[in-house]
Short mmCIF file of C-alpha atoms in Angstrom, two decimals:
data_model
loop_
_atom_site.label_atom_id
_atom_site.label_comp_id
_atom_site.label_asym_id
_atom_site.label_seq_id
_atom_site.Cartn_x
_atom_site.Cartn_y
_atom_site.Cartn_z
CA MET A 1 1.42 -35.52 36.64
CA SER A 2 2.14 -38.36 39.47
CA ALA A 3 5.33 -39.84 39.89
CA PRO A 4 6.61 -43.05 38.48
CA THR A 5 5.65 -46.27 39.77
CA SER A 6 7.13 -49.46 38.74
CA ILE A 7 5.29 -53.34 39.33
CA GLU A 8 7.49 -56.28 38.14
CA LEU A 9 6.41 -59.25 36.43
CA GLU A 10 7.28 -62.58 35.30
CA LEU A 11 6.60 -63.71 31.95
CA ASP A 12 6.50 -67.33 32.24
CA ARG A 13 5.13 -70.07 29.22
CA THR A 14 1.26 -70.35 30.56
CA TRP A 15 0.70 -67.97 26.89
CA THR A 16 3.43 -68.58 25.07
CA HIS A 17 3.10 -70.01 21.26
CA GLY A 18 6.02 -71.25 19.29
CA PRO A 19 9.34 -70.71 20.51
CA ASP A 20 8.40 -69.27 23.09
CA VAL A 21 6.51 -66.20 21.92
CA GLN A 22 3.94 -64.21 24.74
CA HIS A 23 0.83 -63.71 23.49
CA GLY A 24 0.63 -60.39 22.23
CA GLY A 25 -3.30 -60.18 24.55
CA HIS A 26 -1.55 -61.99 27.50
CA LEU A 27 0.79 -59.19 27.50
CA LEU A 28 -1.54 -56.52 27.22
CA GLU A 29 -4.17 -57.93 30.10
CA ARG A 30 -0.75 -57.74 32.54
CA VAL A 31 0.39 -54.10 31.46
CA ALA A 32 -3.17 -53.08 31.52
CA ALA A 33 -3.62 -54.71 35.11
CA ALA A 34 -0.48 -53.16 36.48
CA ALA A 35 -1.37 -49.62 34.89
CA LEU A 36 -4.79 -49.91 36.89
CA GLU A 37 -3.20 -50.16 39.81
CA ALA A 38 -2.00 -46.83 39.71
CA ALA A 39 -5.49 -45.33 39.01
CA PRO A 40 -8.29 -43.96 40.67
CA HIS A 41 -10.52 -45.82 38.30
CA PRO A 42 -10.33 -49.72 37.97
CA HIS A 43 -11.74 -50.80 34.84
CA PRO A 44 -10.03 -50.34 31.14
CA LEU A 45 -12.40 -48.24 28.68
CA ALA A 46 -9.70 -47.51 25.86
CA VAL A 47 -6.56 -48.91 25.46
CA SER A 48 -4.09 -48.84 22.73
CA ALA A 49 -1.02 -50.63 22.65
CA HIS A 50 2.40 -50.28 20.27
CA PHE A 51 4.03 -53.17 20.22
CA LEU A 52 7.83 -52.55 19.46
CA ALA A 53 9.43 -56.30 20.55
CA ALA A 54 9.14 -59.61 21.34
CA PRO A 55 9.95 -59.81 25.89
CA ALA A 56 11.91 -62.96 26.35
CA LEU A 57 10.73 -65.38 29.23
CA GLY A 58 11.56 -63.89 32.75
CA PRO A 59 11.69 -60.56 34.36
CA ALA A 60 9.62 -57.31 32.96
CA THR A 61 9.21 -54.18 34.46
CA VAL A 62 5.53 -52.27 33.77
CA GLN A 63 6.50 -48.79 34.44
CA SER A 64 2.83 -46.58 35.44
CA THR A 65 2.25 -42.68 35.20
CA VAL A 66 -0.65 -41.28 36.00
CA LEU A 67 -1.53 -38.26 33.21
CA ARG A 68 -4.30 -37.31 34.79
CA SER A 69 -7.43 -38.20 37.25
CA GLY A 70 -10.60 -36.76 35.70
CA ARG A 71 -13.73 -37.72 37.83
CA ALA A 72 -14.99 -40.23 34.70
CA VAL A 73 -11.90 -40.98 33.11
CA SER A 74 -8.35 -40.93 34.50
CA THR A 75 -5.56 -41.47 32.17
CA VAL A 76 -2.56 -44.23 32.19
CA ARG A 77 0.58 -44.51 30.28
CA ALA A 78 2.64 -47.52 30.61
CA ALA A 79 5.21 -49.77 29.65
CA LEU A 80 6.61 -52.99 29.53
CA VAL A 81 10.16 -52.56 29.84
CA GLN A 82 12.72 -55.58 29.49
CA GLY A 83 16.60 -55.18 30.04
CA GLY A 84 15.81 -51.56 29.17
CA ARG A 85 13.74 -51.78 25.95
CA THR A 86 10.82 -50.47 25.58
CA CYS A 87 8.56 -53.94 24.35
CA VAL A 88 5.32 -52.93 24.97
CA ASP A 89 3.98 -48.93 24.72
CA VAL A 90 0.24 -48.72 26.12
CA THR A 91 -2.34 -46.03 27.32
CA VAL A 92 -5.20 -47.24 29.20
CA SER A 93 -7.94 -44.46 29.77
CA ALA A 94 -9.71 -45.80 32.96
CA GLY A 95 -13.39 -45.55 34.43
CA ARG A 96 -16.27 -47.12 36.04
CA LEU A 97 -18.50 -49.65 34.38
CA GLY A 98 -21.68 -50.14 36.09
CA PRO A 99 -24.85 -52.57 35.48
CA PRO A 100 -25.48 -52.04 31.76
CA GLY A 101 -28.66 -49.34 30.58
CA VAL A 102 -30.78 -49.70 27.86
CA PRO A 103 -28.88 -48.73 25.28
CA LEU A 104 -29.20 -45.39 23.19
CA TYR A 105 -28.35 -46.75 19.56
CA ALA A 106 -27.31 -50.39 18.93
CA THR A 107 -26.89 -51.93 15.85
CA GLY A 108 -25.18 -55.49 14.71
CA ALA A 109 -25.89 -58.52 16.37
CA PRO A 110 -23.71 -61.66 18.11
CA PRO A 111 -21.91 -63.86 15.19
CA ALA A 112 -24.27 -66.22 14.04
CA LEU A 113 -22.70 -69.87 15.46
CA PRO A 114 -23.67 -73.12 15.21
CA PRO A 115 -24.31 -74.27 18.68
CA VAL A 116 -20.48 -74.99 20.95
CA GLN A 117 -21.60 -79.03 20.02
CA GLU A 118 -20.99 -78.46 16.56
CA CYS A 119 -18.16 -76.11 16.36
CA VAL A 120 -14.54 -77.62 15.67
CA ARG A 121 -12.35 -77.34 19.31
CA GLY A 122 -9.17 -75.23 18.81
CA ALA A 123 -6.10 -77.33 17.89
CA GLY A 124 -2.25 -75.80 17.59
CA GLN A 125 -0.21 -77.21 14.23
CA ALA A 126 1.71 -79.91 14.53
CA GLY A 127 4.42 -80.35 16.89
CA GLU A 128 4.18 -76.95 18.35
CA ARG A 129 2.86 -75.97 21.41
CA ASN A 130 0.05 -73.49 21.80
CA GLY A 131 -0.30 -71.85 25.22
CA ILE A 132 -3.47 -69.23 23.84
CA LEU A 133 -5.03 -72.99 23.27
CA GLU A 134 -4.22 -74.45 26.70
CA GLN A 135 -5.41 -71.63 28.30
CA LEU A 136 -9.07 -71.02 26.37
CA ASP A 137 -11.38 -73.84 24.71
CA VAL A 138 -12.41 -71.97 21.99
CA ARG A 139 -14.83 -73.54 19.42
CA PHE A 140 -14.45 -72.21 15.78
CA ASP A 141 -17.55 -72.25 13.08
CA PRO A 142 -16.64 -75.16 10.74
CA GLY A 143 -17.75 -72.45 8.32
CA ALA A 144 -15.12 -69.92 8.87
CA ALA A 145 -11.99 -72.27 9.76
CA GLY A 146 -11.21 -72.72 6.88
CA TRP A 147 -7.04 -73.51 7.76
CA MET A 148 -9.03 -76.46 8.82
CA ARG A 149 -10.28 -77.59 5.67
CA GLU A 150 -10.78 -75.55 2.86
CA PRO A 151 -9.60 -71.43 2.55
CA SER A 152 -12.77 -69.17 2.37
CA ALA A 153 -13.01 -65.92 -0.05
CA VAL A 154 -13.95 -64.25 3.20
CA ALA A 155 -11.49 -63.10 6.13
CA GLU A 156 -13.69 -63.66 8.92
CA VAL A 157 -12.84 -66.15 11.54
CA ARG A 158 -15.94 -67.20 14.51
CA GLY A 159 -16.23 -68.99 17.54
CA TRP A 160 -17.47 -69.39 20.95
CA VAL A 161 -14.45 -68.55 23.59
CA ARG A 162 -14.25 -69.22 27.71
CA TYR A 163 -11.65 -69.96 29.27
CA ALA A 164 -10.56 -73.85 29.84
CA SER A 165 -9.80 -73.21 34.17
CA GLY A 166 -13.63 -72.19 34.48
CA ARG A 167 -13.21 -68.60 34.85
CA GLU A 168 -15.58 -66.19 34.09
CA PRO A 169 -14.79 -63.62 31.70
CA ASP A 170 -13.53 -60.60 33.48
CA VAL A 171 -13.07 -56.87 31.50
CA LEU A 172 -9.15 -57.18 32.01
CA GLY A 173 -9.57 -60.47 30.28
CA LEU A 174 -11.04 -58.97 27.10
CA LEU A 175 -8.10 -57.30 26.50
CA CYS A 176 -6.44 -60.35 26.10
CA LEU A 177 -9.16 -61.55 24.28
CA ALA A 178 -9.48 -59.37 21.94
CA ASP A 179 -6.45 -60.75 20.44
CA ALA A 180 -6.85 -64.91 21.29
CA LEU A 181 -8.30 -65.98 17.65
CA PRO A 182 -5.96 -66.93 14.77
CA PRO A 183 -5.05 -63.85 11.95
CA VAL A 184 -8.24 -63.77 9.77
CA THR A 185 -5.21 -64.66 7.35
CA PHE A 186 -5.92 -68.47 8.11
CA ALA A 187 -9.25 -68.35 7.19
CA LEU A 188 -7.69 -67.40 3.58
CA GLY A 189 -5.30 -70.27 3.61
CA LEU A 190 -2.29 -67.39 4.03
CA ARG A 191 0.48 -68.89 6.54
CA GLY A 192 2.54 -65.49 7.03
CA TRP A 193 3.50 -63.86 9.70
CA VAL A 194 1.38 -61.14 11.16
CA PRO A 195 3.02 -59.10 13.90
CA THR A 196 0.56 -56.78 15.69
CA VAL A 197 1.95 -52.95 15.27
CA GLU A 198 -0.82 -51.61 17.08
CA LEU A 199 -4.19 -52.94 19.23
CA THR A 200 -6.51 -50.62 20.17
CA VAL A 201 -9.26 -51.83 22.39
CA HIS A 202 -12.48 -50.50 23.76
CA VAL A 203 -14.60 -51.67 26.47
CA ARG A 204 -18.32 -51.31 26.09
CA ALA A 205 -19.44 -53.40 29.78
CA LEU A 206 -19.08 -55.93 31.61
CA PRO A 207 -19.33 -59.06 30.69
CA ALA A 208 -21.94 -61.89 32.09
CA PRO A 209 -20.67 -65.33 33.02
CA GLY A 210 -21.16 -67.96 30.36
CA TRP A 211 -20.01 -68.23 26.83
CA LEU A 212 -18.28 -65.60 24.58
CA ARG A 213 -18.78 -64.91 21.36
CA LEU A 214 -16.39 -63.50 19.27
CA VAL A 215 -15.82 -62.05 15.59
CA GLN A 216 -13.08 -61.28 14.06
CA ARG A 217 -12.02 -59.63 10.04
CA ALA A 218 -9.75 -57.99 7.90
CA GLN A 219 -10.86 -55.31 5.06
CA VAL A 220 -7.86 -54.67 3.39
CA ILE A 221 -3.85 -57.20 3.65
CA ALA A 222 -2.21 -55.16 1.20
CA ASP A 223 1.01 -53.94 0.63
CA GLY A 224 2.61 -55.83 3.63
CA TRP A 225 0.07 -54.63 6.22
CA LEU A 226 -3.63 -55.97 7.37
CA ASP A 227 -6.47 -54.61 9.73
CA GLU A 228 -8.44 -56.83 11.91
CA THR A 229 -11.24 -55.77 14.14
CA CYS A 230 -12.17 -58.22 16.23
CA GLU A 231 -16.01 -57.62 18.43
CA ILE A 232 -16.70 -60.03 21.67
CA TRP A 233 -20.14 -60.87 22.86
CA ASP A 234 -21.33 -61.75 26.09
CA SER A 235 -23.31 -64.59 26.56
CA THR A 236 -26.78 -61.79 27.36
CA ASP A 237 -25.91 -60.79 23.58
CA ARG A 238 -24.61 -57.72 24.34
CA LEU A 239 -21.63 -56.09 22.16
CA VAL A 240 -19.02 -56.05 25.83
CA ALA A 241 -15.47 -55.05 23.97
CA SER A 242 -14.44 -54.36 20.14
CA SER A 243 -11.06 -53.90 18.86
CA VAL A 244 -8.77 -52.99 15.93
CA GLN A 245 -5.51 -53.82 15.19
CA LEU A 246 -2.51 -52.60 12.42
CA ALA A 247 -0.63 -55.77 12.28
CA GLY A 248 2.07 -56.00 9.52
CA TYR A 249 1.98 -59.45 6.95
CA ARG A 250 5.07 -61.63 6.49
CA ALA A 251 4.59 -63.92 3.36
CA MET B 1 15.15 -44.98 23.72
CA SER B 2 16.44 -42.10 22.32
CA ALA B 3 16.70 -38.23 25.13
CA PRO B 4 13.10 -36.61 24.49
CA THR B 5 12.92 -33.59 22.30
CA SER B 6 10.68 -30.99 22.75
CA ILE B 7 8.85 -28.71 19.63
CA GLU B 8 6.76 -25.24 20.88
CA LEU B 9 3.63 -25.13 18.56
CA GLU B 10 1.39 -22.05 18.91
CA LEU B 11 -2.43 -23.43 18.82
CA ASP B 12 -4.47 -20.09 17.06
CA ARG B 13 -7.77 -19.81 16.18
CA THR B 14 -7.61 -21.44 12.75
CA TRP B 15 -9.13 -24.98 13.41
CA THR B 16 -11.18 -23.86 16.59
CA HIS B 17 -14.80 -24.57 17.02
CA GLY B 18 -17.23 -22.72 19.60
CA PRO B 19 -16.29 -21.08 22.61
CA ASP B 20 -12.29 -21.38 21.25
CA VAL B 21 -12.10 -25.19 21.25
CA GLN B 22 -9.71 -26.62 19.21
CA HIS B 23 -10.31 -29.43 16.96
CA GLY B 24 -9.76 -32.78 18.23
CA GLY B 25 -8.10 -33.89 14.79
CA HIS B 26 -6.27 -30.73 14.10
CA LEU B 27 -4.70 -31.46 17.27
CA LEU B 28 -3.75 -35.04 16.47
CA GLU B 29 -1.92 -34.26 13.03
CA ARG B 30 0.16 -31.41 14.98
CA VAL B 31 1.41 -33.63 17.88
CA ALA B 32 1.98 -36.72 14.78
CA ALA B 33 3.91 -34.39 12.86
CA ALA B 34 6.29 -32.95 15.05
CA ALA B 35 6.42 -36.37 16.90
CA LEU B 36 7.38 -37.36 13.29
CA GLU B 37 10.92 -34.64 12.95
CA ALA B 38 12.48 -36.79 15.60
CA ALA B 39 11.38 -40.17 14.20
CA PRO B 40 13.92 -42.21 10.99
CA HIS B 41 10.53 -43.22 9.39
CA PRO B 42 8.52 -40.55 7.18
CA HIS B 43 4.78 -41.57 7.65
CA PRO B 44 2.31 -42.62 9.97
CA LEU B 45 0.64 -46.08 9.99
CA ALA B 46 -0.76 -46.12 13.60
CA VAL B 47 -1.64 -43.58 15.90
CA SER B 48 -3.43 -43.70 18.87
CA ALA B 49 -4.58 -40.65 20.87
CA HIS B 50 -5.95 -40.19 24.49
CA PHE B 51 -7.37 -36.63 25.07
CA LEU B 52 -6.90 -35.44 28.25
CA ALA B 53 -7.71 -31.55 28.52
CA ALA B 54 -8.53 -29.06 26.23
CA PRO B 55 -6.13 -26.76 25.59
CA ALA B 56 -6.22 -22.80 25.22
CA LEU B 57 -4.91 -20.98 22.59
CA GLY B 58 -1.49 -19.68 22.78
CA PRO B 59 1.63 -21.83 23.17
CA ALA B 60 1.96 -25.72 23.46
CA THR B 61 4.54 -27.86 22.89
CA VAL B 62 5.30 -31.60 21.74
CA GLN B 63 7.33 -33.61 23.93
CA SER B 64 8.67 -36.59 21.74
CA THR B 65 10.48 -39.70 22.87
CA VAL B 66 11.53 -42.82 20.13
CA LEU B 67 11.33 -46.07 22.05
CA ARG B 68 12.18 -47.39 18.93
CA SER B 69 13.86 -47.27 15.64
CA GLY B 70 13.69 -50.76 13.80
CA ARG B 71 13.96 -51.30 9.82
CA ALA B 72 10.56 -51.16 9.04
CA VAL B 73 8.57 -49.79 11.68
CA SER B 74 10.00 -46.93 14.06
CA THR B 75 7.43 -46.02 17.38
CA VAL B 76 7.52 -42.32 18.84
CA ARG B 77 5.59 -41.76 22.19
CA ALA B 78 4.42 -37.64 22.16
CA ALA B 79 2.40 -35.53 24.52
CA LEU B 80 0.46 -31.97 23.76
CA VAL B 81 1.66 -30.51 27.27
CA GLN B 82 0.61 -26.69 27.89
CA GLY B 83 1.56 -25.57 31.35
CA GLY B 84 2.93 -28.37 33.09
CA ARG B 85 -0.71 -30.15 32.03
CA THR B 86 -0.68 -33.56 29.57
CA CYS B 87 -3.65 -32.32 27.44
CA VAL B 88 -3.13 -35.48 24.47
CA ASP B 89 -1.16 -38.71 24.65
CA VAL B 90 -0.01 -39.84 21.22
CA THR B 91 2.14 -42.73 20.50
CA VAL B 92 2.93 -43.01 16.57
CA SER B 93 4.09 -46.18 14.72
CA ALA B 94 5.38 -45.12 11.89
CA GLY B 95 6.97 -46.67 8.42
CA ARG B 96 7.53 -46.17 5.31
CA LEU B 97 4.58 -45.93 2.59
CA GLY B 98 5.40 -46.72 -1.41
CA PRO B 99 3.19 -47.12 -4.55
CA PRO B 100 0.42 -49.15 -3.59
CA GLY B 101 0.30 -53.29 -4.65
CA VAL B 102 -2.53 -55.08 -5.90
CA PRO B 103 -4.39 -56.13 -2.93
CA LEU B 104 -4.27 -59.23 -1.55
CA TYR B 105 -7.58 -58.74 -0.31
CA ALA B 106 -9.31 -56.21 0.07
CA THR B 107 -13.49 -55.68 0.99
CA GLY B 108 -15.49 -53.19 1.59
CA ALA B 109 -16.42 -50.17 -0.99
CA PRO B 110 -16.01 -46.16 -1.29
CA PRO B 111 -19.48 -44.97 0.50
CA ALA B 112 -21.66 -44.64 -2.35
CA LEU B 113 -22.63 -40.97 -2.58
CA PRO B 114 -24.44 -38.82 -5.18
CA PRO B 115 -22.29 -36.50 -7.64
CA VAL B 116 -20.82 -33.66 -5.34
CA GLN B 117 -22.57 -30.97 -6.36
CA GLU B 118 -26.19 -32.74 -5.44
CA CYS B 119 -24.56 -33.51 -1.54
CA VAL B 120 -25.42 -30.45 0.97
CA ARG B 121 -22.56 -28.26 1.69
CA GLY B 122 -21.53 -28.57 5.78
CA ALA B 123 -22.41 -25.19 7.68
CA GLY B 124 -22.27 -24.88 11.57
CA GLN B 125 -25.11 -24.15 13.77
CA ALA B 126 -26.15 -20.75 13.29
CA GLY B 127 -24.58 -17.62 15.24
CA GLU B 128 -21.53 -19.90 15.85
CA ARG B 129 -17.87 -19.83 14.09
CA ASN B 130 -16.82 -23.39 13.04
CA GLY B 131 -13.02 -23.51 11.95
CA ILE B 132 -13.48 -27.02 10.42
CA LEU B 133 -16.47 -25.58 8.10
CA GLU B 134 -13.73 -23.02 6.97
CA GLN B 135 -10.92 -24.63 6.51
CA LEU B 136 -11.96 -27.88 4.65
CA ASP B 137 -15.60 -27.82 2.23
CA VAL B 138 -17.51 -31.04 3.12
CA ARG B 139 -20.30 -31.97 1.04
CA PHE B 140 -22.45 -34.54 2.78
CA ASP B 141 -25.10 -37.15 0.77
CA PRO B 142 -28.62 -35.58 1.81
CA GLY B 143 -29.78 -39.09 2.74
CA ALA B 144 -27.28 -39.35 5.83
CA ALA B 145 -27.55 -35.54 7.06
CA GLY B 146 -30.36 -36.25 9.41
CA TRP B 147 -29.21 -33.24 11.48
CA MET B 148 -29.93 -30.74 8.42
CA ARG B 149 -33.87 -32.03 7.93
CA GLU B 150 -35.04 -35.36 10.24
CA PRO B 151 -33.54 -37.28 12.34
CA SER B 152 -32.09 -40.77 11.05
CA ALA B 153 -32.89 -44.18 11.93
CA VAL B 154 -28.63 -45.04 11.08
CA ALA B 155 -26.01 -43.59 13.04
CA GLU B 156 -24.22 -43.15 9.90
CA VAL B 157 -23.00 -40.14 8.54
CA ARG B 158 -21.27 -39.43 4.64
CA GLY B 159 -19.94 -37.15 2.41
CA TRP B 160 -16.94 -35.50 0.58
CA VAL B 161 -14.39 -33.75 1.60
CA ARG B 162 -11.32 -31.68 0.58
CA TYR B 163 -9.15 -28.76 1.89
CA ALA B 164 -11.08 -25.35 1.36
CA SER B 165 -7.48 -23.98 0.44
CA GLY B 166 -6.70 -26.64 -3.12
CA ARG B 167 -4.60 -28.26 -0.57
CA GLU B 168 -4.44 -32.07 -1.82
CA PRO B 169 -4.88 -34.59 0.45
CA ASP B 170 -1.41 -36.27 1.68
CA VAL B 171 -0.65 -38.60 4.44
CA LEU B 172 -0.64 -36.07 7.41
CA GLY B 173 -4.15 -34.36 6.80
CA LEU B 174 -6.16 -38.12 7.30
CA LEU B 175 -4.97 -38.09 11.17
CA CYS B 176 -6.71 -34.57 10.79
CA LEU B 177 -9.94 -35.82 8.40
CA ALA B 178 -10.57 -38.80 10.50
CA ASP B 179 -12.24 -36.96 12.95
CA ALA B 180 -13.57 -34.13 10.27
CA LEU B 181 -17.23 -35.21 10.21
CA PRO B 182 -19.62 -34.33 12.51
CA PRO B 183 -20.33 -36.67 15.29
CA VAL B 184 -22.86 -39.53 13.98
CA THR B 185 -25.10 -38.60 16.82
CA PHE B 186 -26.70 -35.87 14.93
CA ALA B 187 -27.42 -38.31 12.69
CA LEU B 188 -29.67 -39.80 14.99
CA GLY B 189 -30.77 -36.04 16.13
CA LEU B 190 -29.14 -36.22 19.18
CA ARG B 191 -27.44 -32.92 20.05
CA GLY B 192 -25.53 -33.91 23.43
CA TRP B 193 -21.80 -33.38 23.75
CA VAL B 194 -19.13 -35.76 22.32
CA PRO B 195 -16.56 -35.20 24.39
CA THR B 196 -13.04 -38.13 22.48
CA VAL B 197 -12.39 -40.31 24.66
CA GLU B 198 -9.38 -41.99 22.20
CA LEU B 199 -8.72 -42.25 18.32
CA THR B 200 -6.55 -44.78 16.42
CA VAL B 201 -6.04 -43.90 12.85
CA HIS B 202 -4.61 -46.37 10.78
CA VAL B 203 -3.31 -45.05 8.02
CA ARG B 204 -2.80 -47.58 4.71
CA ALA B 205 -2.01 -46.06 1.44
CA LEU B 206 -0.94 -42.31 0.59
CA PRO B 207 -3.88 -40.63 -0.74
CA ALA B 208 -4.16 -39.99 -4.67
CA PRO B 209 -5.22 -36.18 -5.23
CA GLY B 210 -9.19 -35.01 -5.67
CA TRP B 211 -12.07 -35.11 -4.04
CA LEU B 212 -11.98 -37.31 -0.40
CA ARG B 213 -14.92 -39.84 0.54
CA LEU B 214 -15.98 -40.42 3.91
CA VAL B 215 -18.16 -42.51 5.70
CA GLN B 216 -18.24 -42.47 9.68
CA ARG B 217 -20.46 -44.99 11.74
CA ALA B 218 -21.70 -45.53 15.22
CA GLN B 219 -22.49 -49.45 16.69
CA VAL B 220 -22.88 -48.50 20.55
CA ILE B 221 -24.62 -45.64 22.19
CA ALA B 222 -24.84 -46.69 25.97
CA ASP B 223 -24.51 -46.08 29.00
CA GLY B 224 -22.30 -42.70 28.39
CA TRP B 225 -20.59 -43.77 25.72
CA LEU B 226 -20.38 -44.36 22.04
CA ASP B 227 -17.98 -45.79 19.34
CA GLU B 228 -17.42 -44.39 15.70
CA THR B 229 -15.54 -45.68 13.07
CA CYS B 230 -14.31 -43.69 10.12
CA GLU B 231 -13.51 -44.89 6.63
CA ILE B 232 -11.38 -42.38 3.87
CA TRP B 233 -11.18 -43.47 0.63
CA ASP B 234 -9.44 -41.47 -2.04
CA SER B 235 -10.35 -40.68 -6.21
CA THR B 236 -8.80 -43.63 -7.01
CA ASP B 237 -11.39 -46.27 -4.55
CA ARG B 238 -8.58 -47.02 -2.33
CA LEU B 239 -9.31 -47.00 1.62
CA VAL B 240 -6.30 -44.88 2.73
CA ALA B 241 -6.75 -44.46 6.26
CA SER B 242 -9.87 -45.85 8.67
CA SER B 243 -10.21 -45.07 12.14
CA VAL B 244 -12.23 -45.96 15.81
CA GLN B 245 -12.81 -43.40 18.84
CA LEU B 246 -14.15 -43.78 22.00
CA ALA B 247 -16.17 -40.94 22.82
CA GLY B 248 -18.19 -40.40 25.78
CA TYR B 249 -22.06 -38.63 25.22
CA ARG B 250 -23.35 -36.45 27.63
CA ALA B 251 -27.05 -35.82 27.21
#
């Protein structure tokens, strides 16, 4: 185990929504990026994060400790700390992803979506700024955008996603995008608060340039808790990341 | 953040297989149990683990730090350490599960299995002891037990599981059982080594007494990596836990 290292971050309004709430996926991307500076491998393979407290705007510190440096995998434990309080606890297992080969096995397919121009551009709630929708160009499948029209019977949200800036997808950005779609509860017409407790992202390949297709689903919403899985497919029809989260549901 | 606490464990042969390799799920259950001793909440809700090194038989220490004690959720970071080396890095978000209510939403169903007596009892490889199969009574669906007969075209393993001792399912045991089925690669006739890198378990309800039904699937096996998801359903047809892992595939 190496000595801990610290990296200072400034948390600004770029990715906030509502009353200056930082986007969880964006925090995860920044913590993982800082953690990887301490690691001998460049790419996050498996990243798990527990969200303990919402950080405020302003300075925060990522404290990282390399737990193991292996040949194929190294593991770094990191925490986003602000005012002595751990806000996000993260562990990153890192490795090196190369050009993708022919899979030994693959099942599933990218979500079936209408062409981009027939999809519905993401828009926040009236009168409320949403940094995610400023940073990302999100086009929802009209058939799974229930909160915009009629509630759906299926807890699924799917759409095209790219950066508004023209930035092409990259491996660290996948950690943010795995949490970028609105909660699947919206599709059901449920408008409660959905605070993420735990989010795990597995990165499977370096994403190709172009639009990404995302699909997010829930299996069970019960007893104040819900699960959400997200798949991210790139423009070559490859699954580049998948994630699962446990969140609260506060009606 | 509280002061770290340490609990000593003895790693014995009870759950080992092959040349005294500890079962990953069993290690996770023991680390989480030790971590929960420091937590104000009794039940693991979301548990993420990174497996860094295989511990040897003998003494090991679980070092736990309570990162946050909230009203509904507390979070504990823990590590299984042996000889100064971190073998398993775990974070547990804990809460309190009560009698399950009517879900707001639920999709999916328990795996369709033939009756227990028509299933195939799990058996290890000839000449090799397997502690998992001594501790658990596992009955595989003959239609998804490819490694025993013909390889399957689908990366899925499913079966009935209970403890051989008569112990009824409990919430901590779910952490072990989420890793108890053989790798899905076996169903495909692939016999490579499948070391778990990261395993996340979400516990959704206290399990009812009786047989559990488990189903484990992979989506992509490529470039030396594979994912596995596992669902655990109890005797009342409730999803009590789901898990996802990223593992290496070493042919």
